[in-house]
CSV table of C-alpha atoms in Angstrom, one decimal:
chain,number,residue,atom,x,y,z
A,1,UNK,CA,114.4,83.4,82.8
A,2,UNK,CA,114.3,83.1,86.5
A,3,UNK,CA,115.4,86.7,87.0
A,4,UNK,CA,112.3,87.8,85.0
A,5,UNK,CA,110.0,85.6,87.0
A,6,UNK,CA,111.6,86.9,90.3
A,7,UNK,CA,110.9,90.5,89.1
A,8,UNK,CA,107.3,89.8,88.5
A,9,UNK,CA,107.0,87.9,91.7
A,10,UNK,CA,108.1,91.0,93.6
A,11,UNK,CA,106.1,93.4,91.5
A,12,UNK,CA,102.8,91.6,92.0
A,13,UNK,CA,103.5,90.2,95.5
A,14,UNK,CA,100.8,92.3,97.1
A,15,UNK,CA,98.3,92.1,94.3
A,16,UNK,CA,96.9,89.1,92.4
A,17,UNK,CA,98.9,86.5,94.3
A,18,UNK,CA,98.8,88.1,97.7
A,19,UNK,CA,95.8,86.1,98.9
A,20,UNK,CA,96.9,82.6,97.8
A,21,UNK,CA,98.8,79.9,99.7
A,22,UNK,CA,100.1,76.5,98.9
A,23,UNK,CA,101.5,73.4,100.4
A,24,UNK,CA,104.8,71.8,99.3
A,25,UNK,CA,105.0,68.3,98.0
A,26,UNK,CA,108.5,67.1,98.8
A,27,UNK,CA,110.6,64.0,98.2
A,28,UNK,CA,112.2,61.7,100.8
A,29,UNK,CA,109.3,59.6,101.9
A,30,UNK,CA,107.7,61.9,104.5
A,31,UNK,CA,104.0,62.5,104.5
A,32,UNK,CA,103.8,66.0,103.1
A,33,UNK,CA,100.1,65.5,102.8
A,34,UNK,CA,99.5,65.1,106.6
A,35,UNK,CA,96.7,67.0,108.3
A,36,UNK,CA,94.5,67.4,105.2
A,37,UNK,CA,91.8,69.5,106.9
A,38,UNK,CA,94.3,71.8,108.6
A,39,UNK,CA,94.9,74.6,106.1
A,40,UNK,CA,91.3,74.9,105.0
A,41,UNK,CA,90.3,75.5,108.6
A,42,UNK,CA,93.1,78.0,109.1
A,43,UNK,CA,92.1,79.9,106.0
A,44,UNK,CA,88.5,80.1,107.1
A,45,UNK,CA,89.6,81.3,110.6
A,46,UNK,CA,92.1,83.8,109.2
A,47,UNK,CA,89.6,85.3,106.7
A,48,UNK,CA,87.0,85.6,109.4
A,49,UNK,CA,89.2,87.2,112.1
A,50,UNK,CA,91.8,89.3,110.2
A,51,UNK,CA,91.7,91.4,107.1
A,52,UNK,CA,92.7,88.6,104.7
A,53,UNK,CA,90.7,87.2,101.8
A,54,UNK,CA,92.7,84.1,101.1
A,55,UNK,CA,91.4,81.9,98.4
A,56,UNK,CA,89.9,78.7,99.8
A,57,UNK,CA,91.5,76.4,97.1
A,58,UNK,CA,94.8,75.2,98.4
A,59,UNK,CA,97.4,74.5,95.7
A,60,UNK,CA,100.1,71.8,95.9
A,61,UNK,CA,103.5,72.9,94.6
A,62,UNK,CA,106.8,71.2,94.1
A,63,UNK,CA,110.3,72.6,93.6
A,64,UNK,CA,110.6,71.2,90.1
A,65,UNK,CA,109.1,74.2,88.4
A,66,UNK,CA,108.6,77.9,89.0
A,67,UNK,CA,104.9,77.7,90.1
A,68,UNK,CA,106.0,78.2,93.6
A,69,UNK,CA,106.7,81.9,92.8
A,70,UNK,CA,103.0,82.4,92.4
A,71,UNK,CA,102.5,82.0,96.2
A,72,UNK,CA,103.8,84.3,98.9
A,73,UNK,CA,103.3,81.7,101.6
A,74,UNK,CA,104.1,78.0,101.3
A,75,UNK,CA,103.5,75.5,104.1
A,76,UNK,CA,105.5,72.4,104.9
A,77,UNK,CA,104.5,69.6,107.3
A,78,UNK,CA,104.9,65.9,107.9
A,79,UNK,CA,106.4,63.3,110.2
A,80,UNK,CA,109.3,61.8,108.3
A,81,UNK,CA,112.1,62.3,105.9
A,82,UNK,CA,112.4,65.3,103.6
A,83,UNK,CA,115.0,65.6,100.8
A,84,UNK,CA,115.9,68.4,98.4
A,85,UNK,CA,117.9,67.8,95.2
A,86,UNK,CA,120.5,70.3,94.1
A,87,UNK,CA,118.0,71.9,91.6
A,88,UNK,CA,115.3,72.1,94.3
A,89,UNK,CA,117.7,73.7,96.7
A,90,UNK,CA,118.4,76.4,94.2
A,91,UNK,CA,114.7,76.9,93.5
A,92,UNK,CA,113.8,77.2,97.2
A,93,UNK,CA,116.6,79.6,97.9
A,94,UNK,CA,115.6,81.8,95.0
A,95,UNK,CA,112.0,81.7,96.2
A,96,UNK,CA,112.8,82.8,99.7
A,97,UNK,CA,115.3,85.5,98.9
A,98,UNK,CA,112.9,86.9,96.3
A,99,UNK,CA,110.2,87.6,98.9
A,100,UNK,CA,108.6,84.2,99.6
A,101,UNK,CA,107.8,82.9,103.0
A,102,UNK,CA,107.8,79.3,104.3
A,103,UNK,CA,106.0,78.0,107.4
A,104,UNK,CA,107.2,74.6,108.6
A,105,UNK,CA,105.1,72.7,111.2
A,106,UNK,CA,106.9,69.7,112.7
A,107,UNK,CA,104.2,67.1,112.9
A,108,UNK,CA,106.7,65.0,115.0
A,109,UNK,CA,109.6,63.3,113.4
A,110,UNK,CA,110.5,65.9,110.8
A,111,UNK,CA,113.0,67.9,112.9
A,112,UNK,CA,116.4,66.2,112.1
A,113,UNK,CA,115.6,66.0,108.4
A,114,UNK,CA,114.3,69.5,107.9
A,115,UNK,CA,117.3,71.0,109.7
A,116,UNK,CA,119.6,69.0,107.5
A,117,UNK,CA,117.9,70.2,104.3
A,118,UNK,CA,117.6,73.8,105.4
A,119,UNK,CA,121.4,73.9,106.0
A,120,UNK,CA,121.8,72.9,102.3
A,121,UNK,CA,119.6,75.7,101.2
A,122,UNK,CA,121.2,78.3,103.4
A,123,UNK,CA,124.6,77.0,104.6
A,124,UNK,CA,125.5,80.5,105.8
A,125,UNK,CA,122.4,80.9,108.0
A,126,UNK,CA,121.5,79.3,111.3
A,127,UNK,CA,118.0,78.6,112.7
A,128,UNK,CA,117.4,81.1,115.5
A,129,UNK,CA,114.8,80.9,118.2
A,130,UNK,CA,112.3,83.8,117.7
A,131,UNK,CA,112.2,86.0,120.8
A,132,UNK,CA,108.8,86.4,122.5
A,133,UNK,CA,108.7,90.1,121.7
A,134,UNK,CA,108.9,89.5,117.9
A,135,UNK,CA,106.0,90.9,116.0
A,136,UNK,CA,105.1,87.4,114.6
A,137,UNK,CA,103.7,86.7,118.1
A,138,UNK,CA,101.9,90.1,118.2
A,139,UNK,CA,99.7,90.5,115.2
A,140,UNK,CA,95.9,90.5,115.5
A,141,UNK,CA,96.4,88.0,118.4
A,142,UNK,CA,99.0,88.4,121.1
A,143,UNK,CA,101.1,85.6,122.5
A,144,UNK,CA,103.3,87.2,125.2
A,145,UNK,CA,104.8,83.8,126.1
A,146,UNK,CA,105.7,82.9,122.5
A,147,UNK,CA,104.6,79.8,120.6
A,148,UNK,CA,101.7,77.9,122.3
A,149,UNK,CA,101.9,74.2,123.1
A,150,UNK,CA,99.2,72.3,121.2
A,151,UNK,CA,100.3,68.6,121.4
A,152,UNK,CA,102.6,66.8,123.8
A,153,UNK,CA,105.4,64.6,122.3
A,154,UNK,CA,108.7,64.6,124.2
A,155,UNK,CA,107.8,66.9,127.2
A,156,UNK,CA,109.8,69.7,125.6
A,157,UNK,CA,108.8,73.3,125.5
A,158,UNK,CA,107.4,74.6,122.2
A,159,UNK,CA,109.9,76.7,120.2
A,160,UNK,CA,109.5,78.9,117.2
A,161,UNK,CA,112.6,79.1,115.1
A,162,UNK,CA,113.4,81.3,112.1
A,163,UNK,CA,115.8,82.0,109.3
A,164,UNK,CA,116.7,85.6,108.7
A,165,UNK,CA,118.0,86.8,105.4
A,166,UNK,CA,119.4,90.3,105.3
A,167,UNK,CA,117.2,91.1,108.3
A,168,UNK,CA,114.0,89.7,106.9
A,169,UNK,CA,112.3,86.6,108.5
A,170,UNK,CA,111.9,84.3,105.5
A,171,UNK,CA,111.0,81.1,107.3
A,172,UNK,CA,109.1,80.2,110.5
A,173,UNK,CA,109.5,76.7,112.0
A,174,UNK,CA,107.2,75.6,114.9
A,175,UNK,CA,108.9,72.8,116.9
A,176,UNK,CA,107.3,70.8,119.7
A,177,UNK,CA,104.1,72.7,119.3
A,178,UNK,CA,102.3,70.8,116.5
A,179,UNK,CA,100.3,73.9,115.3
A,180,UNK,CA,99.0,72.2,112.2
A,181,UNK,CA,97.4,69.4,114.3
A,182,UNK,CA,95.5,72.0,116.1
A,183,UNK,CA,94.1,73.4,112.9
A,184,UNK,CA,92.5,70.0,112.0
A,185,UNK,CA,88.8,69.3,112.2
A,186,UNK,CA,87.7,68.9,115.8
A,187,UNK,CA,87.0,65.2,115.6
A,188,UNK,CA,90.4,64.3,114.3
A,189,UNK,CA,92.2,64.9,117.6
A,190,UNK,CA,89.4,65.9,120.0
A,191,UNK,CA,91.3,68.8,121.2
A,192,UNK,CA,89.6,71.2,123.6
A,193,UNK,CA,88.2,74.4,122.1
A,194,UNK,CA,90.7,76.6,123.8
A,195,UNK,CA,93.6,74.5,122.4
A,196,UNK,CA,92.3,74.6,118.9
A,197,UNK,CA,91.7,78.4,119.2
A,198,UNK,CA,95.3,78.9,120.3
A,199,UNK,CA,96.6,77.0,117.3
A,200,UNK,CA,94.4,78.9,114.9
A,201,UNK,CA,95.2,82.3,116.3
A,202,UNK,CA,98.9,81.6,116.1
A,203,UNK,CA,98.5,80.3,112.5
A,204,UNK,CA,96.6,83.5,111.6
A,205,UNK,CA,99.4,85.6,113.1
A,206,UNK,CA,102.0,83.8,110.9
A,207,UNK,CA,99.9,84.4,107.8
A,208,UNK,CA,99.3,88.0,108.7
A,209,UNK,CA,102.9,88.6,109.4
A,210,UNK,CA,104.0,87.0,106.2
A,211,UNK,CA,101.7,89.1,104.1
A,212,UNK,CA,102.9,92.3,105.8
A,213,UNK,CA,106.6,91.5,105.5
């Protein structure tokens, strides 16, 4: 059954589902629902500034059924623990190797948990730092210095990590950047306009890259 769904996922990847995104509801206790205004703002910005027409309704998906295959991009964020069961590991792996794309935004405190779980999903792969000349940093907007810094936590430089499967970037992980905080409504964090714009532009690049690849 899953092979059939995977086939249709690939067949219609650039048609009826190509302009929809979702957020992953995960187990483990972490706040998967963090930054509730972030994705809506990112969608509005991306539609306005790039050639996307992403639906404004953001769906919530889990790894307990095959609904995730309806969305070419799924976002993960939060501050705490994240845990995948063996069945969820299989589902997530199938989703990613079939053409799906995950963007993980560390909202501070997620790092050790997400690295542990990703190793379960792809034990043969290692998170790699994305070089500054990678095209994900050079879509409609250019970031010659790589991932922008949005919020300060541990005085570490921002880093963009990725998983590559058979040469394709299937997952982007922003660490020590806090992109999704920068997408929130202005009054949430009172970030300066230029900081919010950097976050939104980088988020738009990620979406644009994922749709193209």
